[in-house]
Tab-separated table of C-alpha atoms in Angstrom:
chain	number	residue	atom	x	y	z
A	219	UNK	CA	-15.530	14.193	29.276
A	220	UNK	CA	-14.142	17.022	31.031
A	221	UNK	CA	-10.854	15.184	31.603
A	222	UNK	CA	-10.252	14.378	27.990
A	223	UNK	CA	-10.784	18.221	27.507
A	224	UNK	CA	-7.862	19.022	30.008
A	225	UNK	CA	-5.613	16.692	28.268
A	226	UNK	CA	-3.303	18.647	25.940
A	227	UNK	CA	-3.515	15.274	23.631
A	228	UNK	CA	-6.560	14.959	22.952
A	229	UNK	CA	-6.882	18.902	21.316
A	230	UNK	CA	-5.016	20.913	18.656
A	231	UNK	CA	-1.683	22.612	19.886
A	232	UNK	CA	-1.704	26.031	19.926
A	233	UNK	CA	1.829	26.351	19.984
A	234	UNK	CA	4.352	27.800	17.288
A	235	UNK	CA	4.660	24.728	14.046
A	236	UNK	CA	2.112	22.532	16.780
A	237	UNK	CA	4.737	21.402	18.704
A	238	UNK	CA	3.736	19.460	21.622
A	239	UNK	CA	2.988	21.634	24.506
A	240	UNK	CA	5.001	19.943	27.269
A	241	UNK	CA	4.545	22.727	29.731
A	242	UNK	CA	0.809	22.024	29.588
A	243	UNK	CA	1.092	17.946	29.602
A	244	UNK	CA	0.911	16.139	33.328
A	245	UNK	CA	1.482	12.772	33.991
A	246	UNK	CA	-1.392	11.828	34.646
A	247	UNK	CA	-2.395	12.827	31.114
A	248	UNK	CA	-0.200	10.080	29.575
A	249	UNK	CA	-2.412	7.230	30.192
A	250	UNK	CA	-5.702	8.044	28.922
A	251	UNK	CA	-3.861	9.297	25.940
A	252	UNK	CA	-2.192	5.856	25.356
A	253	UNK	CA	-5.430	3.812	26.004
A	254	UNK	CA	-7.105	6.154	23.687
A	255	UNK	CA	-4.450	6.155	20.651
A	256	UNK	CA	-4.413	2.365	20.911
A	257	UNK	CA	-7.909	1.974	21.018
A	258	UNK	CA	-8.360	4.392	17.367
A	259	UNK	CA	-4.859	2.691	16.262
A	260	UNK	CA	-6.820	-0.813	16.608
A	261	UNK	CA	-9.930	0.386	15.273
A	262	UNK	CA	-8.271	2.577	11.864
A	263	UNK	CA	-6.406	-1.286	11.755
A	264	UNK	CA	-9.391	-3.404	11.370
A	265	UNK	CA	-11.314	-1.291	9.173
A	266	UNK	CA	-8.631	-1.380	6.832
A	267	UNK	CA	-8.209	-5.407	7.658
A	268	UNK	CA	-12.278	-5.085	6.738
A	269	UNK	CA	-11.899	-3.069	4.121
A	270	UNK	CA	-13.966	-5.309	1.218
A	271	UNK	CA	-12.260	-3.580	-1.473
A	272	UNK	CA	-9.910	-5.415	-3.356
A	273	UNK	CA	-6.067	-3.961	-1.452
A	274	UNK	CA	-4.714	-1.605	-2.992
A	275	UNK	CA	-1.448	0.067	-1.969
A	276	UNK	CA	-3.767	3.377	-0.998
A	277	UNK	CA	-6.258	1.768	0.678
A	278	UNK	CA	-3.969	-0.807	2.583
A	279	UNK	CA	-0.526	0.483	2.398
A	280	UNK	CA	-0.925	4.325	2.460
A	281	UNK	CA	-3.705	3.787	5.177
A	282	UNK	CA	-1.426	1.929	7.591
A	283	UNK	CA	0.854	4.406	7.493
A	284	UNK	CA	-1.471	7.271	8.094
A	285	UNK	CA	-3.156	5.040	11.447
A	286	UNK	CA	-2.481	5.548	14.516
A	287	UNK	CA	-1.276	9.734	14.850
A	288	UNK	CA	-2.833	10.241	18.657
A	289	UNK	CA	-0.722	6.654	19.856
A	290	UNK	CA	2.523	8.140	17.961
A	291	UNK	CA	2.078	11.509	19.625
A	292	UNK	CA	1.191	10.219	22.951
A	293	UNK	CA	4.722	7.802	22.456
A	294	UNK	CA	7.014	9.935	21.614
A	295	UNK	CA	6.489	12.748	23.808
A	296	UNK	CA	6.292	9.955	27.031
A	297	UNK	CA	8.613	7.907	25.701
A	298	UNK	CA	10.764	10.971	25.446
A	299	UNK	CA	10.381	12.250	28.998
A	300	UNK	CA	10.781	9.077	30.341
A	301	UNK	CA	14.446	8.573	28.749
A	302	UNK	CA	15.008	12.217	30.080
A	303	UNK	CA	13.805	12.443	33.577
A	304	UNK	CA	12.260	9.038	34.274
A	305	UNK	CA	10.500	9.512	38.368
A	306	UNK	CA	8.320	6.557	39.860
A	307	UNK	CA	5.655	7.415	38.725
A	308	UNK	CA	6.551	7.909	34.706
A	309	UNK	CA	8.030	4.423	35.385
A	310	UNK	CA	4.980	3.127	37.103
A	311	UNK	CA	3.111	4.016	33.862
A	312	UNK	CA	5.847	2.685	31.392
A	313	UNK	CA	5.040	-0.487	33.287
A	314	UNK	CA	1.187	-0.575	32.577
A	315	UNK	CA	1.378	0.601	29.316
A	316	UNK	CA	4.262	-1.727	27.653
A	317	UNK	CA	1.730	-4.699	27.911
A	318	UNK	CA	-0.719	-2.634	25.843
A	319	UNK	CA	1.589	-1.680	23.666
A	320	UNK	CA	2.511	-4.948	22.405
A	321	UNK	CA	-0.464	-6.517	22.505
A	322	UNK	CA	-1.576	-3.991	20.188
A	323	UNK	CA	1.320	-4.438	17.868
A	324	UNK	CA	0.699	-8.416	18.337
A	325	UNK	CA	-2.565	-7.800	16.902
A	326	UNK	CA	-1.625	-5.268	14.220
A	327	UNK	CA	0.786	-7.787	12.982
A	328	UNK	CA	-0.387	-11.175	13.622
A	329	UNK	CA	-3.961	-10.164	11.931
A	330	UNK	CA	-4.014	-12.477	9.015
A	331	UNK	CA	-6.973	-10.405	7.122
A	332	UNK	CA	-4.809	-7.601	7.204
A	333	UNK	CA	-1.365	-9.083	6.377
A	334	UNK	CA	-3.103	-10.956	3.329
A	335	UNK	CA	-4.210	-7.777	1.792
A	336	UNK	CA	0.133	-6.383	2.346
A	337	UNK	CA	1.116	-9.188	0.931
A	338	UNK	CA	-1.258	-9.428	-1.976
A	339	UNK	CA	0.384	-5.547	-2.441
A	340	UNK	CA	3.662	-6.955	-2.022
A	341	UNK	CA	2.952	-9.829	-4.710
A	342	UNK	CA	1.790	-7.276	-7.384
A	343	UNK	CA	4.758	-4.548	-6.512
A	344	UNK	CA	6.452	-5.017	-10.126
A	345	UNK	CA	2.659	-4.305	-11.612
A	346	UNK	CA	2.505	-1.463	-9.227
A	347	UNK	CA	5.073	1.099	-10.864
A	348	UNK	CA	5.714	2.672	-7.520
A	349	UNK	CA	7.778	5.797	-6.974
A	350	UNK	CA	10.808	4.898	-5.174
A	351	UNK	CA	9.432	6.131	-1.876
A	352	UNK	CA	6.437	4.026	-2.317
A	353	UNK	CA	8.570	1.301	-2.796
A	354	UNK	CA	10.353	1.227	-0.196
A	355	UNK	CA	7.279	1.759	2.103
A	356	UNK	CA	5.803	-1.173	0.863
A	357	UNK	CA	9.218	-3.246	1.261
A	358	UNK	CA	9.306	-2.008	4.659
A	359	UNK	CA	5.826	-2.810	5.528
A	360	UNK	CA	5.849	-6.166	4.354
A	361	UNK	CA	8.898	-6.740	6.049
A	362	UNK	CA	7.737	-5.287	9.405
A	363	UNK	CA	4.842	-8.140	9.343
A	364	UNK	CA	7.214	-10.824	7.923
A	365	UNK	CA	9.670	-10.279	10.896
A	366	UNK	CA	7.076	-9.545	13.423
A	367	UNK	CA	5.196	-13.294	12.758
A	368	UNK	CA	2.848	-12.754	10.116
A	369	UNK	CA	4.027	-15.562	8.565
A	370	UNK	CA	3.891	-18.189	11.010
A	371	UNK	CA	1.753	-20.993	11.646
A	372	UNK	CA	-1.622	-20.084	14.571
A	373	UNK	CA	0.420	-22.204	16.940
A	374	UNK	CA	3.554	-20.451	16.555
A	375	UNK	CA	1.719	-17.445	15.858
A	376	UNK	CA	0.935	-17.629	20.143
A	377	UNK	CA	4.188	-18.547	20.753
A	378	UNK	CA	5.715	-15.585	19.227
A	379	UNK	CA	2.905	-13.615	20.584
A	380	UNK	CA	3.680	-14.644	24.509
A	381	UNK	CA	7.353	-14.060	23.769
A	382	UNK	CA	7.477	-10.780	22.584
A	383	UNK	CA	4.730	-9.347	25.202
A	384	UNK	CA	7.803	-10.905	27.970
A	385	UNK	CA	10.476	-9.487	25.964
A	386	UNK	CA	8.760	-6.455	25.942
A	387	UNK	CA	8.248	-6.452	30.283
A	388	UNK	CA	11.812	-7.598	30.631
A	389	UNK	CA	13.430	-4.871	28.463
A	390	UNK	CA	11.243	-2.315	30.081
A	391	UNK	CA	12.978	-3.471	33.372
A	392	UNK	CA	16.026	-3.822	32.250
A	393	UNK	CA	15.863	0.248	30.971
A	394	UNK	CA	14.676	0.973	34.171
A	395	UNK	CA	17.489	-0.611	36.210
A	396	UNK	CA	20.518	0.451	34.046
């Protein structure tokens, strides 16, 4: 408990407009911080997935894109420093997270529970009279499923799953050696 108290991520920022403190933020604080944010990420997914309410874009769309804050902090300040001053070590971690990383997206996108209630949303957008931002959230939710295998068969649903955790690895290596 005491760790997660000495990680800067897992408290409010005092810092001018809560800008990440990165003086205060150690490697070894990236980890945790990533296991964590995926592990509330997967858990704000399937209770909207559960959700027996009929879908609405609020309680489906709007609720996507509000998941997930910790794992999108924790990214983009690592993800940051590791494009900027990459040592072994950040590198080490790159490699133990990536896998986690797409496995969670795997099973963000390939949940069928959840992309039924987007693309129930999607169905009924006409109905929906959406403000042009909402709109194009939608659009580009649906379409981030649609191109990321929601809408393949279970058998090609593993196949895409397999392939994109690789692709993932390899590109990771690849960024590492250029």
């Amino acid at each position: 408990m005491t760790e997660l108290m000495n990680n800067p991520f897992f408290r409010k920022y005092n810092t001018p407009f809560g800008t990440l403190p990165f003086n205060e933020i150690k490697t070894e604080h990236y980890e945790p911080a990533f296991d964590e944010g995926i592990s509330q990420l997967e858990n704000e997914v399937l209770t909207i997935a559960d959700n027996e309410q009929p879908a609405t874009f609020e309680n489906t769309i709007v609720a996507l894109e509000r998941s997930g804050k910790l794992l999108n902090k924790v990214s983009s300040a690592f993800f940051n420093v590791l494009n900027a001053e990459a040592d072994d070590e950040m590198m080490d971690i790159s490699q133990r997270v990536s896998p986690k990383l797409s496995e969670s997206s795997n099973n963000i996108y390939l949940n069928e529970k959840l992309f039924a209630r987007v693309k129930n949303i999607y169905e009924q957008k006409e109905q929906l009279n959406l403000s042009t931002e909402d709109a194009k959230l939608l659009e580009e939710t649906f379409e981030a499923f649609s191109i990321r295998g929601a809408n393949l068969n279970a058998e090609d649903k593993e196949k895409y799953r397999k392939l994109s955790t690789e692709l993932s690895s390899l590109k990771l290596t690849f960024d590492q050696n250029a």
